[in-house]
Coordinates of C-alpha atoms in Angstrom, one line a residue:
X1 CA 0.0 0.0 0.0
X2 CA 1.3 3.4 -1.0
X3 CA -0.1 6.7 -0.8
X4 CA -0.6 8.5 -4.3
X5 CA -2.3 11.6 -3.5
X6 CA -3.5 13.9 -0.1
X7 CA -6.9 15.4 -0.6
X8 CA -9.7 16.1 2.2
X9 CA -13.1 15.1 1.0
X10 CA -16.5 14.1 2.3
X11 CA -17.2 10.3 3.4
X12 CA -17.8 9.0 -0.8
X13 CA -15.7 6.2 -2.5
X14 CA -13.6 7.4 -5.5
X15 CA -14.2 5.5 -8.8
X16 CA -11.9 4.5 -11.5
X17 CA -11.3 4.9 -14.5
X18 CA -12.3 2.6 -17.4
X19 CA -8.5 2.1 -18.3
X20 CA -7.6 2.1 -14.2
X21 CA -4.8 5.2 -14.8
X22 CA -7.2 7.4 -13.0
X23 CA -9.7 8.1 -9.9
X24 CA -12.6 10.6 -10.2
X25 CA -13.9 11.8 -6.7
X26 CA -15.6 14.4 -4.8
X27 CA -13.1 16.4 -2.9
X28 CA -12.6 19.5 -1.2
X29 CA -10.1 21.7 -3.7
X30 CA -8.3 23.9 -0.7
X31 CA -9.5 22.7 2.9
X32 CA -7.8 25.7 4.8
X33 CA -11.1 27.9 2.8
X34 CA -14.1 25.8 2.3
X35 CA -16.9 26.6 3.7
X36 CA -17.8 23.2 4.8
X37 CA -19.3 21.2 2.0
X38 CA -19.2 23.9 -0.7
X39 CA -16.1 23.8 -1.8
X40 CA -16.3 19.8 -2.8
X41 CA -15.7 19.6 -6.7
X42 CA -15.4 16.6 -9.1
X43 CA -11.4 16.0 -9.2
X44 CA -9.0 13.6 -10.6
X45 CA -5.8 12.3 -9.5
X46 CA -3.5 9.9 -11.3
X47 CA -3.6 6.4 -9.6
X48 CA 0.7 6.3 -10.0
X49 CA 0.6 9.7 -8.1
X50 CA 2.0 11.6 -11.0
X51 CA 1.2 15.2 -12.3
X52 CA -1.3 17.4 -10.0
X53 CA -5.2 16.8 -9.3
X54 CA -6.9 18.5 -11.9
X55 CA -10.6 20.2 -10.8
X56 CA -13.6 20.0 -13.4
X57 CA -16.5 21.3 -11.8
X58 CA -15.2 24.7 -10.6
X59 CA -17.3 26.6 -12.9
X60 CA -20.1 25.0 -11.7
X61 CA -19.6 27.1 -8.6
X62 CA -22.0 24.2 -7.2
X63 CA -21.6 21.8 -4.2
X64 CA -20.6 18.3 -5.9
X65 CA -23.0 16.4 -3.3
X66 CA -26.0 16.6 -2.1
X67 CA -26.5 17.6 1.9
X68 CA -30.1 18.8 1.8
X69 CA -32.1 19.3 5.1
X70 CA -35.0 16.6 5.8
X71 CA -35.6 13.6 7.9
X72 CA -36.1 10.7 5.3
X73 CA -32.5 10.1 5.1
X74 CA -29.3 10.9 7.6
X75 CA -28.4 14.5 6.8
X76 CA -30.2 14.2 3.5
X77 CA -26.9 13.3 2.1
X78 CA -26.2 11.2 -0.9
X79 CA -22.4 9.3 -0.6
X80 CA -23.0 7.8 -5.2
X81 CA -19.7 7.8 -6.1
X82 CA -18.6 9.7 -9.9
X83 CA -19.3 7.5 -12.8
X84 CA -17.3 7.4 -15.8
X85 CA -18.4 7.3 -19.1
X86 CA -16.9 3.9 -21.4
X87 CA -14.2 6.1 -23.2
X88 CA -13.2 8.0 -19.8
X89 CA -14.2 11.1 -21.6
X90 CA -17.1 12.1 -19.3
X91 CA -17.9 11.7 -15.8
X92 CA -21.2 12.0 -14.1
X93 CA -21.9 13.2 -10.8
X94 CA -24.9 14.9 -8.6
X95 CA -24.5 18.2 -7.8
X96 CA -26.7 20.9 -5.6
X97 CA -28.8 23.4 -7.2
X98 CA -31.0 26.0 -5.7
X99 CA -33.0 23.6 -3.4
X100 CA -32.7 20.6 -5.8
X101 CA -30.2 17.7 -6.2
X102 CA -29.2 16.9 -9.9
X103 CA -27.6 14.4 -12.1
X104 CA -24.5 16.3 -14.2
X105 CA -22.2 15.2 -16.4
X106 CA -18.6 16.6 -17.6
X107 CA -16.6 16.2 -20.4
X108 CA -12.9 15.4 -20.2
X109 CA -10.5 16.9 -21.4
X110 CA -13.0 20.2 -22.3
X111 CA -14.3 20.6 -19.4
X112 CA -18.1 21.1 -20.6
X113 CA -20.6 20.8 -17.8
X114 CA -24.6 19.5 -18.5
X115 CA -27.4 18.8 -16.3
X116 CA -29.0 15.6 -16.7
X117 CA -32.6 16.4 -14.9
X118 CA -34.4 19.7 -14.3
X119 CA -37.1 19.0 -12.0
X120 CA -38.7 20.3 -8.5
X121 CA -37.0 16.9 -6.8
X122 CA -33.6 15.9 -5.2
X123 CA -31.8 13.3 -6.3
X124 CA -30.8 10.9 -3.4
X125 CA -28.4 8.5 -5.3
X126 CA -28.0 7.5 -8.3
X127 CA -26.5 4.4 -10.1
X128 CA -25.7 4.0 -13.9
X129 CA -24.3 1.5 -16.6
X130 CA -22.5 4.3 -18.7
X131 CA -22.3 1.2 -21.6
X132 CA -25.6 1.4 -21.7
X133 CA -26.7 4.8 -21.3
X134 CA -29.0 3.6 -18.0
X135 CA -29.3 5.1 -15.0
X136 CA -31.3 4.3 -11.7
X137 CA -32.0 7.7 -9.6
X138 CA -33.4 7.5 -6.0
X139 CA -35.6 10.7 -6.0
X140 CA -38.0 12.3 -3.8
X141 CA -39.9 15.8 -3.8
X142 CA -42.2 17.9 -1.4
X143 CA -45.0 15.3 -2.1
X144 CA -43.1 11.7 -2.2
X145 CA -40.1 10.7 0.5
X146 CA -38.8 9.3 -2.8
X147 CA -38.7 6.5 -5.4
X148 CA -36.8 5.1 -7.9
X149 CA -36.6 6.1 -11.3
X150 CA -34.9 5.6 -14.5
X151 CA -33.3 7.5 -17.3
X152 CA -31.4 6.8 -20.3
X153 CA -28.5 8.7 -21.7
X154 CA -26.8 8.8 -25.2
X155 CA -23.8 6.6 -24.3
X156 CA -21.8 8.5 -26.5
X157 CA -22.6 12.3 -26.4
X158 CA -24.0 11.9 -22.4
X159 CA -27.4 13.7 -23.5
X160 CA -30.0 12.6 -22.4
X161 CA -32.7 11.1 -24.7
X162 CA -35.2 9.1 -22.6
X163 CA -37.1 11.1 -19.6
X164 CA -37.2 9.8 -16.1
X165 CA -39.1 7.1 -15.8
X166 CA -41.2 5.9 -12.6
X167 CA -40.2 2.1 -11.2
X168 CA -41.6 2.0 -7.9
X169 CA -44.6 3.3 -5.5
X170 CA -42.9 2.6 -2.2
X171 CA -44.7 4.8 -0.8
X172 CA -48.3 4.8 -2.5
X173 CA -49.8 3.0 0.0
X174 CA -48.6 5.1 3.1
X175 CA -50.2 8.5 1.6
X176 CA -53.5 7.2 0.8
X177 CA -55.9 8.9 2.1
X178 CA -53.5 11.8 3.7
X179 CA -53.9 15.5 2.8
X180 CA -50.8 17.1 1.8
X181 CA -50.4 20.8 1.6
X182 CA -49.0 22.4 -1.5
X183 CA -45.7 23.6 -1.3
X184 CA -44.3 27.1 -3.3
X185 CA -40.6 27.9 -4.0
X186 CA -40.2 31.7 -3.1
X187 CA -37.8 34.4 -4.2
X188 CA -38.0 37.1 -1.6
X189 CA -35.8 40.7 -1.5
X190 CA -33.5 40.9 2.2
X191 CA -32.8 44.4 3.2
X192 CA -30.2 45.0 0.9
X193 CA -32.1 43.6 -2.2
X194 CA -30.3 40.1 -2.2
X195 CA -32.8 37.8 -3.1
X196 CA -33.4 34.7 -1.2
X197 CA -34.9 31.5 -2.4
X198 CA -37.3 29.6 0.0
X199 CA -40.2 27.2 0.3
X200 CA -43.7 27.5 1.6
X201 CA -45.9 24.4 2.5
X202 CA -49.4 25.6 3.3
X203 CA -51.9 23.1 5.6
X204 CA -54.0 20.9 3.4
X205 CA -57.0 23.0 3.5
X206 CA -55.6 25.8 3.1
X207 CA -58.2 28.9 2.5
X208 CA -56.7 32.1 1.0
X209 CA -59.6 33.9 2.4
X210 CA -58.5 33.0 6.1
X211 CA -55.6 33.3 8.5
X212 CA -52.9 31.2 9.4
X213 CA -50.0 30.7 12.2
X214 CA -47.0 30.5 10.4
X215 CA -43.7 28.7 11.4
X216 CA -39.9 29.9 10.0
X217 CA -38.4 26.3 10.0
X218 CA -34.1 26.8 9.8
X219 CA -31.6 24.0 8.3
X220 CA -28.6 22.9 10.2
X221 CA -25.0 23.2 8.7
X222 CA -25.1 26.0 8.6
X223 CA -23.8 25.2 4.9
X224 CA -26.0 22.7 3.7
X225 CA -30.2 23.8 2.2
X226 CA -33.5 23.2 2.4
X227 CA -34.9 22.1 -0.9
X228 CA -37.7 20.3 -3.2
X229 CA -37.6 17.1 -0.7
X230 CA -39.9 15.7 1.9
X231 CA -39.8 16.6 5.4
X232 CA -42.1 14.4 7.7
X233 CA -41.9 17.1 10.3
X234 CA -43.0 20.4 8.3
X235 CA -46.3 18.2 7.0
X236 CA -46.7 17.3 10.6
X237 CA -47.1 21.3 11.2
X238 CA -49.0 22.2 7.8
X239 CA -51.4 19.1 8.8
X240 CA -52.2 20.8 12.1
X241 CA -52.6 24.1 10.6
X242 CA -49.5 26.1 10.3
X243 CA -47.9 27.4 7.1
X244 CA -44.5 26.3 7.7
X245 CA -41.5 28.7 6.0
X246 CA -37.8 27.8 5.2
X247 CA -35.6 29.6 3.5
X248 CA -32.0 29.2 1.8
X249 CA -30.5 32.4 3.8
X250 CA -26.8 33.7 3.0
X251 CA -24.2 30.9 4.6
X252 CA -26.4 28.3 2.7
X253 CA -25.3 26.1 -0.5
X254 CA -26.6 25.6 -3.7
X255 CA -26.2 29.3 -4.9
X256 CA -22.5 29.3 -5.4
X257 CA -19.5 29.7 -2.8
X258 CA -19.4 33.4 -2.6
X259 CA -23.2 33.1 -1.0
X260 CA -22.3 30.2 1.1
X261 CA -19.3 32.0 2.3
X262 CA -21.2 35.1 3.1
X263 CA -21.6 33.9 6.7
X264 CA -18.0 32.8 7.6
X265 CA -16.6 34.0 10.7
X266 CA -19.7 36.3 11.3
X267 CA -22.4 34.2 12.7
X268 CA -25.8 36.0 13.7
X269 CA -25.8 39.0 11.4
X270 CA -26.6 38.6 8.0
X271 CA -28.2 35.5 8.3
X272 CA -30.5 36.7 10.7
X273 CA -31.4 39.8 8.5
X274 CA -31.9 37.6 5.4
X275 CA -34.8 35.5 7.2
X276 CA -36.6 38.9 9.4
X277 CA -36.6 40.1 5.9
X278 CA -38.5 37.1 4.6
X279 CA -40.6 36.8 7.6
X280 CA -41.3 40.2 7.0
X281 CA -42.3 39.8 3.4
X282 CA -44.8 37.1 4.2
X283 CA -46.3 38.8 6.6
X284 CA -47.7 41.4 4.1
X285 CA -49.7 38.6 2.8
X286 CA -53.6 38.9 3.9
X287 CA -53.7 35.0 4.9
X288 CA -50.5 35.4 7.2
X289 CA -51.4 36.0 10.9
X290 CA -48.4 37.8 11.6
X291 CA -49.4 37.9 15.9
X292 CA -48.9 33.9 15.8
X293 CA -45.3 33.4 14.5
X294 CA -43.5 30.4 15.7
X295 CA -39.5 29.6 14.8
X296 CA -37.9 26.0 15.0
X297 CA -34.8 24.6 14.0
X298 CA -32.0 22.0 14.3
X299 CA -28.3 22.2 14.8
X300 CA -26.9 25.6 13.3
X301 CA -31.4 25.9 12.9
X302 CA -31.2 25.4 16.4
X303 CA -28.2 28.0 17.3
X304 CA -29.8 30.2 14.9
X305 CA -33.7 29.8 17.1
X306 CA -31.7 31.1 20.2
X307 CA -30.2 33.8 18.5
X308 CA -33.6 35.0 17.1
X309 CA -35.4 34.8 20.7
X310 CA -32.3 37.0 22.1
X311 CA -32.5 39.2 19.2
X312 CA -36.4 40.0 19.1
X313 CA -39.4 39.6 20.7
X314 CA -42.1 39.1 17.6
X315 CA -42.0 35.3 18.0
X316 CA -44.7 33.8 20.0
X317 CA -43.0 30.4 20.9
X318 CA -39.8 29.1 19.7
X319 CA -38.4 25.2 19.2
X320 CA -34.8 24.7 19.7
X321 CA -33.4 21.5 18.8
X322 CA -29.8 20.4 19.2
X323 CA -28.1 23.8 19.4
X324 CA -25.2 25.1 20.7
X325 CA -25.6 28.2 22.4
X326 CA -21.6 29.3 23.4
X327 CA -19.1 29.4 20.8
X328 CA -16.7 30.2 23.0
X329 CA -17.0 26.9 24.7
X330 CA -18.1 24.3 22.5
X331 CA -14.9 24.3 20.9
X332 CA -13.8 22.5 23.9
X333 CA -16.8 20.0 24.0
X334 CA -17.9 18.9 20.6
X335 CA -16.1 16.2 18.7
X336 CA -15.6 19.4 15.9
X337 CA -14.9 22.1 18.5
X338 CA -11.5 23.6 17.8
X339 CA -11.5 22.5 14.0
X340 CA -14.4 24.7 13.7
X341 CA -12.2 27.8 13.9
X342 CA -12.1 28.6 10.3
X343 CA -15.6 28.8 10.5
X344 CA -15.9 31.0 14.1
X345 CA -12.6 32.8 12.8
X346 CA -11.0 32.1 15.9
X347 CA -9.4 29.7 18.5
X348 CA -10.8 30.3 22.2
X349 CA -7.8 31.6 23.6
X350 CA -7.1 34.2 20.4
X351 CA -10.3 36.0 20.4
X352 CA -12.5 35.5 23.0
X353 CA -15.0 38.3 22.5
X354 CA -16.0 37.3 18.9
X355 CA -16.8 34.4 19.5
X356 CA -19.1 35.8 22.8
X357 CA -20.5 38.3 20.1
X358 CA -21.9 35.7 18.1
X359 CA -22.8 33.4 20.5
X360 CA -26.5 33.7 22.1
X361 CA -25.7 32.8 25.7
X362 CA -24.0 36.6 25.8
X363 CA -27.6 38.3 24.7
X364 CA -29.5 35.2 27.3
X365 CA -31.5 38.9 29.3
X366 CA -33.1 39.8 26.2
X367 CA -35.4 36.5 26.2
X368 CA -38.9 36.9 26.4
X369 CA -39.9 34.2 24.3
X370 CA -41.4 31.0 25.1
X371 CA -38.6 28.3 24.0
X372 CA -38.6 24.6 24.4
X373 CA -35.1 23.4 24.2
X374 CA -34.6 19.7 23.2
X375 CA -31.0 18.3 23.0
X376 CA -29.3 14.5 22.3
X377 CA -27.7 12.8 25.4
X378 CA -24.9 11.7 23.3
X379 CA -25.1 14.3 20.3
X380 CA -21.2 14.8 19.8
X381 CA -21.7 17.5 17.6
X382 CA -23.8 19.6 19.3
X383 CA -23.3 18.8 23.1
X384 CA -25.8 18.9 25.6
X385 CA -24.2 20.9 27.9
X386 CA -25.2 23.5 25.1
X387 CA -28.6 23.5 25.8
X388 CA -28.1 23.3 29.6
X389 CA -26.1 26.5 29.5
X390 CA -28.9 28.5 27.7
X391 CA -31.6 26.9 29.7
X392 CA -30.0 27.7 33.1
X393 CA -29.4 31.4 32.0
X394 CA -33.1 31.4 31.3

């Protein structure tokens, strides 16, 4: 065993090439500056460890994976390896996109990049006999925790020239006879014009002429999205009347690295405008009962509920899940604590009053909100003593 290459990259096998000179994988492209998963690109390294890694997908300015915000699958995250075309001239891959997860291919040595599928859906994993032109695609949308599906590409130019094509109905059974709100995708101006991409899921019955609670919902990471995918817990909410909100605020992925980056090192500020901003947008609309507004989230959704309740009162309950509440001391804690730096900007011991500015144990007084806090025994990543902090300082 020798080592040919050193690269950092997300837990998904590489895959080799048709003549075995080469391996195609998902990689980060310069650790010391990702933002966490947006930074992974399609890459290849020689398998004798000659010449440098070469990076395809750059221009993409997409993440090369999919980590997409629901609770059908473990962090939404599909681990399908690249797939090479016959000839090694093309290699296919999944790839974020505005709230959707989709099949891509790129041609080698050009570089040309093409997506495969366009729909309101997330691919989950996909499998492929390149010979062939067949794929298999695990996809699921707002209505369907997912299927599987099949496609067929021109084996030689990589177009594709059969649609997706429905195998299965897992899940036919289990949603008879259950109402399932509609869900829009919203565009909505922040404060400084930046638009911000989101998704509305309205209850069942929903009744323009009426008004309803609404929920902000906020996705973990904090670089990974919420998308076109099902969630069991926001129908849970829209079937017992709420219109549940998410968006895609600045720090998420999807929307290239400059907007996931947005956020680095600066927690609690821009992020927080981006969604007040949406909430403030659908609360101009007449069915939107803007004195019953709940927020929720999980993880960085979780941080981001505490930093909302110390940061304004307009929330009449908030849902905490997970969250870590000090920055200052969770690096010390969680299994990520001091490689999580580069994201907070600094160690503990070299600047101790950023990380207290961002974290929402330092603005605890201002709490007048209702807030259940729910925390993991043995979450590593997010530690309970987290939640214990915040809840004591209440």
């Amino acid at each position: 065993m020798r080592k040919i290459a050193e690269v950092c990259a997300p837990p998904i096998p590489p895959a080799w090439s048709p003549d075995g000179s080469t391996l195609a994988l998902c990689a980060y492209t310069d650790y010391e500056h990702a933002y966490e998963w947006n930074d992974v690109h399609v890459i290849t390294i020689r398998a004798d460890g000659s010449g440098a890694k070469r990076v395809w997908t750059r221009s993409l300015d997409r993440l090369c994976q999919i980590y997409m915000a629901t609770d059908i699958k473990p962090f939404g995250a599909a681990h399908s390896p690249p797939l090479w075309s016959p000839d090694g001239r093309r290699i296919y891959f999944l790839a974020s996109d505005r709230g959707n997860g989709r099949l891509y291919s790129v041609t080698l040595p050009e570089g040309e990049i093409s997506p495969l599928t366009h729909g309101a859906e997330v691919i989950l994993d996909f499998h492929g006999r390149p010979d062939t032109g067949r794929f298999a695609l695990l996809i699921a949308d707002p209505d369907d925790p997912g299927d599987i599906f099949t496609c067929a590409v021109d084996p030689a130019r990589g177009t594709l020239v059969e649609e997706k094509r429905r195998l299965t109905t897992m899940n036919q059974t289990h949603l008879e006879g259950i109402a399932i709100g509609r869900t829009e995708e919203v565009t909505l101006p922040s404060f400084d014009g930046t638009p911000i991409h989101g998704f509305v899921l309205y209850p069942p019955d929903f009744d323009r002429t009426k008004k309803y609670p609404l929920i902000l919902e906020m996705h973990g990471g904090p670089h990974i999205l919420s998308g076109n995918i099902f969630f069991h817990e926001y129908h849970v909410l829209s079937g017992a009347g709420f219109i549940v909100a998410t968006f895609n605020h600045r720090g998420s992925q999807g929307y290239g690295e400059d907007f996931a980056a947005a956020i680095a090192r600066d927690w609690g500020r821009i992020d927080y405008q981006d969604l007040m901003a949406c909430v403030d947008r659908l609360c101009e609309r007449p069915y939107v009962d803007e004195e019953r507004l709940g927020v929720a989230g999980g993880s960085y959704g979780g941080y981001m509920t505490m930093w909302i309740v110390t940061q304004t009162d307009r929330f009449k309950a908030a849902v905490s899940f997970r969250a870590v509440s000090n920055l200052y001391s969770v690096a010390g804690t969680a299994d990520m604590g001091f490689d999580n730096a580069r994201e907070y900007g600094a160690q503990p011991w070299e600047d101790r009053e950023h990380l207290f500015r961002m974290s929402p144990i330092s603005h605890v007084q201002n709490v007048t909100t209702p807030i259940l806090i729910v925390q993991a025994e043995e979450d590593l990543r997010c530690p309970i003593e987290q939640a214990e902090q915040f809840y004591f300082a209440l």
